[in-house]
mmCIF file of C-alpha atoms and ligand atoms in Angstrom:
data_model
loop_
_atom_site.group_PDB
_atom_site.id
_atom_site.type_symbol
_atom_site.label_atom_id
_atom_site.label_comp_id
_atom_site.label_asym_id
_atom_site.label_seq_id
_atom_site.Cartn_x
_atom_site.Cartn_y
_atom_site.Cartn_z
ATOM 1 C CA MET S 74 36.545 68.167 153.360
ATOM 2 C CA ILE S 75 34.944 70.896 155.478
ATOM 3 C CA ASN S 76 34.092 70.435 159.328
ATOM 4 C CA LEU S 77 30.567 71.816 159.794
ATOM 5 C CA PRO S 78 29.694 74.236 160.975
ATOM 6 C CA PHE S 79 31.855 76.578 158.830
ATOM 7 C CA THR S 80 32.235 80.206 158.822
ATOM 8 C CA VAL S 81 35.016 82.164 156.508
ATOM 9 C CA ILE S 82 35.396 85.570 155.354
ATOM 10 C CA VAL S 83 36.562 85.561 151.843
ATOM 11 C CA GLU S 84 38.010 88.371 150.013
ATOM 12 C CA SER S 85 37.811 87.548 146.484
ATOM 13 C CA GLU S 86 36.202 84.907 144.055
ATOM 14 C CA ASN S 87 39.231 83.108 144.128
ATOM 15 C CA GLU S 88 38.990 82.122 147.664
ATOM 16 C CA THR S 89 34.939 81.161 147.594
ATOM 17 C CA GLU S 90 36.498 78.683 144.737
ATOM 18 C CA LYS S 91 38.951 77.198 147.047
ATOM 19 C CA ILE S 92 35.978 77.270 149.678
ATOM 20 C CA ALA S 93 33.292 75.762 147.426
ATOM 21 C CA LYS S 94 35.905 73.136 146.137
ATOM 22 C CA SER S 95 36.575 72.110 149.578
ATOM 23 C CA PHE S 96 32.516 71.478 149.923
ATOM 24 C CA ALA S 97 32.100 69.547 147.213
ATOM 25 C CA GLU S 98 34.106 66.796 149.112
ATOM 26 C CA ASN S 99 31.609 66.705 151.152
ATOM 27 C CA LEU S 100 28.565 66.065 149.042
ATOM 28 C CA ILE S 101 27.750 62.670 147.559
ATOM 29 C CA PRO S 102 24.570 61.730 145.643
ATOM 30 C CA GLY S 103 21.204 62.727 147.111
ATOM 31 C CA ASP S 104 22.423 65.649 148.915
ATOM 32 C CA LEU S 105 20.216 68.988 149.361
ATOM 33 C CA ILE S 106 22.138 72.046 149.354
ATOM 34 C CA LEU S 107 20.185 75.398 150.365
ATOM 35 C CA LEU S 108 21.380 78.548 149.391
ATOM 36 C CA ASN S 109 20.667 82.268 150.807
ATOM 37 C CA GLY S 110 21.440 85.309 150.833
ATOM 38 C CA GLU S 111 20.262 89.002 149.143
ATOM 39 C CA LEU S 112 20.638 88.883 145.094
ATOM 40 C CA GLY S 113 23.908 89.410 143.897
ATOM 41 C CA SER S 114 25.894 87.820 147.238
ATOM 42 C CA GLY S 115 27.238 84.643 145.153
ATOM 43 C CA LYS S 116 24.847 82.221 145.061
ATOM 44 C CA THR S 117 24.685 81.132 141.574
ATOM 45 C CA PHE S 118 28.887 81.761 141.945
ATOM 46 C CA PHE S 119 28.575 79.026 144.764
ATOM 47 C CA VAL S 120 26.953 76.621 143.068
ATOM 48 C CA LYS S 121 28.891 76.899 139.663
ATOM 49 C CA SER S 122 32.671 76.524 141.566
ATOM 50 C CA VAL S 123 30.782 73.564 143.183
ATOM 51 C CA CYS S 124 30.260 72.123 139.908
ATOM 52 C CA ASN S 125 33.603 73.254 138.329
ATOM 53 C CA ASN S 126 34.812 70.131 140.349
ATOM 54 C CA PHE S 127 32.063 67.574 139.178
ATOM 55 C CA GLY S 128 33.722 68.512 135.613
ATOM 56 C CA ILE S 129 30.260 70.614 134.928
ATOM 57 C CA LYS S 130 30.912 73.583 133.036
ATOM 58 C CA ASN S 131 27.508 75.074 131.975
ATOM 59 C CA VAL S 132 25.934 76.297 135.154
ATOM 60 C CA ALA S 133 23.647 79.298 134.896
ATOM 61 C CA SER S 134 21.325 81.057 137.021
ATOM 62 C CA PRO S 135 17.914 78.768 136.902
ATOM 63 C CA SER S 136 15.892 82.154 138.022
ATOM 64 C CA PHE S 137 13.812 82.127 135.060
ATOM 65 C CA THR S 138 13.727 78.566 134.327
ATOM 66 C CA ILE S 139 13.019 77.775 138.247
ATOM 67 C CA VAL S 140 15.170 74.327 137.431
ATOM 68 C CA ASN S 141 18.394 73.443 135.288
ATOM 69 C CA GLU S 142 19.854 70.205 135.273
ATOM 70 C CA TYR S 143 23.381 69.228 134.657
ATOM 71 C CA SER S 144 25.531 66.156 134.747
ATOM 72 C CA GLY S 145 29.325 65.685 134.969
ATOM 73 C CA ASP S 146 30.916 63.189 137.466
ATOM 74 C CA LYS S 147 28.037 63.773 139.311
ATOM 75 C CA LYS S 148 24.218 64.322 138.035
ATOM 76 C CA VAL S 149 22.812 67.960 139.495
ATOM 77 C CA TYR S 150 19.464 69.907 139.866
ATOM 78 C CA HIS S 151 19.581 73.726 140.456
ATOM 79 C CA PHE S 152 16.614 75.507 141.495
ATOM 80 C CA ASP S 153 15.868 79.038 142.000
ATOM 81 C CA PHE S 154 12.775 79.645 144.170
ATOM 82 C CA TYR S 155 13.265 83.202 143.400
ATOM 83 C CA ARG S 156 10.432 83.929 140.974
ATOM 84 C CA ILE S 157 7.964 81.313 142.749
ATOM 85 C CA LYS S 158 4.625 83.255 143.745
ATOM 86 C CA LYS S 159 2.563 80.423 144.677
ATOM 87 C CA VAL S 160 3.839 76.901 145.712
ATOM 88 C CA ASN S 161 1.396 75.479 143.380
ATOM 89 C CA GLU S 162 4.114 76.307 140.963
ATOM 90 C CA LEU S 163 6.430 74.112 142.383
ATOM 91 C CA TYR S 164 4.117 70.866 142.374
ATOM 92 C CA ASP S 165 3.318 71.607 138.919
ATOM 93 C CA PHE S 166 6.542 70.645 137.529
ATOM 94 C CA GLY S 167 6.894 67.714 139.445
ATOM 95 C CA PHE S 168 9.406 69.235 142.713
ATOM 96 C CA GLU S 169 8.955 66.398 144.740
ATOM 97 C CA ASP S 170 9.934 64.032 142.256
ATOM 98 C CA TYR S 171 13.722 65.681 141.411
ATOM 99 C CA LEU S 172 13.483 66.026 145.354
ATOM 100 C CA ASN S 173 13.331 62.487 145.974
ATOM 101 C CA ASP S 174 16.127 61.450 143.024
ATOM 102 C CA ILE S 175 18.339 60.204 145.170
ATOM 103 C CA ASN S 176 21.185 59.827 142.526
ATOM 104 C CA THR S 177 20.641 63.320 142.166
ATOM 105 C CA ILE S 178 22.491 66.463 144.581
ATOM 106 C CA LYS S 179 20.161 69.022 144.716
ATOM 107 C CA PHE S 180 20.897 73.057 145.159
ATOM 108 C CA ILE S 181 18.093 75.435 145.899
ATOM 109 C CA GLU S 182 18.775 79.470 145.945
ATOM 110 C CA TRP S 183 16.634 81.236 147.847
ATOM 111 C CA ALA S 184 15.370 78.258 149.430
ATOM 112 C CA ASN S 185 13.962 80.156 152.904
ATOM 113 C CA LEU S 186 11.183 81.847 150.491
ATOM 114 C CA TRP S 187 9.635 78.582 150.559
ATOM 115 C CA LYS S 188 10.656 77.161 154.027
ATOM 116 C CA GLU S 189 7.432 74.630 153.672
ATOM 117 C CA VAL S 190 8.553 72.476 150.734
ATOM 118 C CA ILE S 191 11.859 71.736 152.382
ATOM 119 C CA PRO S 192 12.988 68.516 153.928
ATOM 120 C CA LYS S 193 14.364 67.969 156.934
ATOM 121 C CA HIS S 194 18.039 67.199 156.162
ATOM 122 C CA PHE S 195 19.908 69.618 154.288
ATOM 123 C CA TYR S 196 23.091 71.341 154.312
ATOM 124 C CA GLU S 197 23.014 75.169 154.307
ATOM 125 C CA VAL S 198 24.918 78.130 152.956
ATOM 126 C CA ASN S 199 24.398 81.670 153.676
ATOM 127 C CA ILE S 200 26.649 84.402 151.774
ATOM 128 C CA ASP S 201 26.305 88.018 153.206
ATOM 129 C CA PHE S 202 27.779 90.580 151.529
ATOM 130 C CA VAL S 203 30.316 92.279 153.236
ATOM 131 C CA ASN S 204 31.883 94.748 150.380
ATOM 132 C CA GLU S 205 32.185 94.468 146.645
ATOM 133 C CA ASN S 206 34.725 91.163 146.665
ATOM 134 C CA GLU S 207 34.415 90.345 150.206
ATOM 135 C CA ARG S 208 31.713 87.933 151.487
ATOM 136 C CA LYS S 209 30.915 85.785 154.465
ATOM 137 C CA ILE S 210 29.900 82.501 153.748
ATOM 138 C CA THR S 211 28.327 79.821 156.534
ATOM 139 C CA ILE S 212 28.253 76.461 156.208
ATOM 140 C CA SER S 213 25.690 73.944 158.153
ATOM 141 C CA LYS S 214 24.417 70.886 157.908
ATOM 142 C CA GLN S 215 21.040 69.430 159.428
HETATM 143 N N1 ADP I 574 33.802 87.085 146.764
HETATM 144 C C1 ADP I 574 33.201 86.674 146.001
HETATM 145 N N2 ADP I 574 32.280 85.610 146.163
HETATM 146 C C2 ADP I 574 31.546 85.133 145.279
HETATM 147 N N3 ADP I 574 31.022 85.875 144.342
HETATM 148 C C3 ADP I 574 31.783 87.003 144.500
HETATM 149 C C4 ADP I 574 32.665 87.616 144.968
HETATM 150 N N4 ADP I 574 33.531 89.009 144.938
HETATM 151 C C5 ADP I 574 32.302 89.435 143.788
HETATM 152 N N5 ADP I 574 31.749 88.446 143.197
HETATM 153 C C6 ADP I 574 30.637 88.314 142.147
HETATM 154 O O1 ADP I 574 29.485 88.488 142.600
HETATM 155 C C7 ADP I 574 28.307 88.130 141.801
HETATM 156 C C8 ADP I 574 27.467 87.105 142.534
HETATM 157 O O2 ADP I 574 26.753 87.380 141.498
HETATM 158 P P1 ADP I 574 25.576 85.946 141.429
HETATM 159 O O3 ADP I 574 26.439 84.447 141.942
HETATM 160 O O4 ADP I 574 24.980 85.726 140.546
HETATM 161 O O5 ADP I 574 24.797 85.796 143.120
HETATM 162 P P2 ADP I 574 23.243 85.792 143.454
HETATM 163 O O6 ADP I 574 23.232 84.288 142.765
HETATM 164 O O7 ADP I 574 23.401 85.675 144.418
HETATM 165 O O8 ADP I 574 22.315 86.824 143.115
HETATM 166 C C9 ADP I 574 29.371 87.842 140.600
HETATM 167 O O9 ADP I 574 29.310 88.353 139.864
HETATM 168 C C10 ADP I 574 30.548 87.611 140.888
HETATM 169 O O10 ADP I 574 31.745 87.950 140.169
HETATM 170 MG MG1 MG I 575 21.624 83.342 141.741
#
């Protein structure tokens, strides 16, 4: 469990995995987690690391599929807004229905690209590059 807001500089993937493990303990079904940070900063890596703690091993980037669904100890929807060009593309595949599923934890990479579709309450994970293996991770709750 992590007390929020929280900021840390991690120096390796292994340290990111440890933060993700603690953060996984904060999460309950229905929670929404936004992930922001530039390409390659580690958004997908972070989702993968959190999901490992739910017994989910098949996490992959949804940048082409827009949404991936996983199921382990918990159910997870994993979105990526990077390739969304019009907000209708989100409504067309039923984004709202996914969002309203109270039994499922939802992660959204690049959530800041479509702020208008984001509900009021969420966790936000910001990942900044420091150098090749170091990242600054900030987690807050709204
Ligand atoms: N400390 C770290 N935390 C997370 N990822 C790291 C770290 N150091 C190196 N990496 C690497 O950075 C890359 C992040 O890629 P990815 O998670 O796909 O980024 P994004 O989804 O933000 O575009 C991965 O190849 C990962 O192995
Ligand atoms: Mg990604």
